[in-house]
Amino acid sequence: MPVKAMKEIRLRWVAGEEHIAAESAPRRPCGGLWHPDTPENREALQKIVDAAVEAYGPGSHWLEEREA
């Protein structure tokens, strides 16, 4: 029986005030710890993303996914 791959998610953001700079400027994304992609974890991290985007602007924060 094949093993189903587990997904993980984490919060990502742009370091410093670079998200305000021109789009051609290099971006240095930073990331938090990886968490299992459960409905509870996704909801909690999405709330953080939503609040951070409201405070810092579009493209400043996002969720990243990977197969674990």
mmCIF file of C-alpha atoms in Angstrom:
data_model
loop_
_atom_site.group_PDB
_atom_site.id
_atom_site.type_symbol
_atom_site.label_atom_id
_atom_site.label_comp_id
_atom_site.label_asym_id
_atom_site.label_seq_id
_atom_site.Cartn_x
_atom_site.Cartn_y
_atom_site.Cartn_z
ATOM 1 C CA MET A 1 0.000 0.000 0.000
ATOM 2 C CA PRO A 2 1.510 3.381 -1.008
ATOM 3 C CA VAL A 3 2.206 5.852 1.756
ATOM 4 C CA LYS A 4 0.322 9.123 1.365
ATOM 5 C CA ALA A 5 2.639 12.121 1.458
ATOM 6 C CA MET A 6 1.930 14.602 4.216
ATOM 7 C CA LYS A 7 1.867 18.304 3.419
ATOM 8 C CA GLU A 8 3.441 20.970 5.591
ATOM 9 C CA ILE A 9 2.914 24.715 5.625
ATOM 10 C CA ARG A 10 4.760 27.704 7.015
ATOM 11 C CA LEU A 11 4.542 31.469 7.133
ATOM 12 C CA ARG A 12 6.807 33.370 4.740
ATOM 13 C CA TRP A 13 7.549 37.094 4.604
ATOM 14 C CA VAL A 14 9.894 39.578 3.009
ATOM 15 C CA ALA A 15 12.721 40.780 5.235
ATOM 16 C CA GLY A 16 12.696 44.422 6.303
ATOM 17 C CA GLU A 17 10.937 47.001 4.200
ATOM 18 C CA GLU A 18 11.847 45.398 0.879
ATOM 19 C CA HIS A 19 8.215 44.693 0.040
ATOM 20 C CA ILE A 20 7.780 48.460 -0.334
ATOM 21 C CA ALA A 21 10.697 48.765 -2.804
ATOM 22 C CA ALA A 22 10.334 48.544 -6.564
ATOM 23 C CA GLU A 23 9.380 45.142 -7.913
ATOM 24 C CA SER A 24 12.752 44.890 -9.649
ATOM 25 C CA ALA A 25 14.544 45.040 -6.289
ATOM 26 C CA PRO A 26 15.799 41.690 -4.978
ATOM 27 C CA ARG A 27 13.562 40.119 -2.349
ATOM 28 C CA ARG A 28 14.935 38.218 0.661
ATOM 29 C CA PRO A 29 12.139 35.977 1.871
ATOM 30 C CA CYS A 30 12.299 34.644 5.406
ATOM 31 C CA GLY A 31 10.336 31.732 6.776
ATOM 32 C CA GLY A 32 8.959 30.328 9.974
ATOM 33 C CA LEU A 33 8.850 26.768 11.205
ATOM 34 C CA TRP A 34 7.102 24.068 9.194
ATOM 35 C CA HIS A 35 3.769 22.765 10.582
ATOM 36 C CA PRO A 36 1.587 19.845 9.491
ATOM 37 C CA ASP A 37 -1.038 21.133 7.049
ATOM 38 C CA THR A 38 -4.086 20.575 9.222
ATOM 39 C CA PRO A 39 -7.217 22.716 9.013
ATOM 40 C CA GLU A 40 -6.387 24.227 12.420
ATOM 41 C CA ASN A 41 -2.792 25.105 11.508
ATOM 42 C CA ARG A 42 -3.798 26.498 8.114
ATOM 43 C CA GLU A 43 -6.502 28.679 9.684
ATOM 44 C CA ALA A 44 -4.123 30.011 12.355
ATOM 45 C CA LEU A 45 -1.347 30.815 9.876
ATOM 46 C CA GLN A 46 -3.801 32.336 7.385
ATOM 47 C CA LYS A 47 -5.045 34.711 10.091
ATOM 48 C CA ILE A 48 -1.451 35.846 10.619
ATOM 49 C CA VAL A 49 -0.953 36.305 6.872
ATOM 50 C CA ASP A 50 -4.174 38.313 6.564
ATOM 51 C CA ALA A 51 -3.267 40.623 9.449
ATOM 52 C CA ALA A 52 0.298 41.087 8.214
ATOM 53 C CA VAL A 53 -0.787 41.866 4.646
ATOM 54 C CA GLU A 54 -3.219 44.417 6.015
ATOM 55 C CA ALA A 55 -0.421 46.033 8.042
ATOM 56 C CA TYR A 56 2.468 45.736 5.556
ATOM 57 C CA GLY A 57 0.806 45.471 2.154
ATOM 58 C CA PRO A 58 0.250 42.912 -0.591
ATOM 59 C CA GLY A 59 3.093 40.477 -1.181
ATOM 60 C CA SER A 60 4.640 41.024 2.238
ATOM 61 C CA HIS A 61 3.481 37.707 3.769
ATOM 62 C CA TRP A 62 2.192 34.390 2.402
ATOM 63 C CA LEU A 63 1.872 30.663 3.115
ATOM 64 C CA GLU A 64 4.319 28.194 1.630
ATOM 65 C CA GLU A 65 3.526 24.490 1.158
ATOM 66 C CA ARG A 66 5.698 21.412 0.711
ATOM 67 C CA GLU A 67 5.391 17.648 0.653
ATOM 68 C CA ALA A 68 6.926 16.186 3.791
#
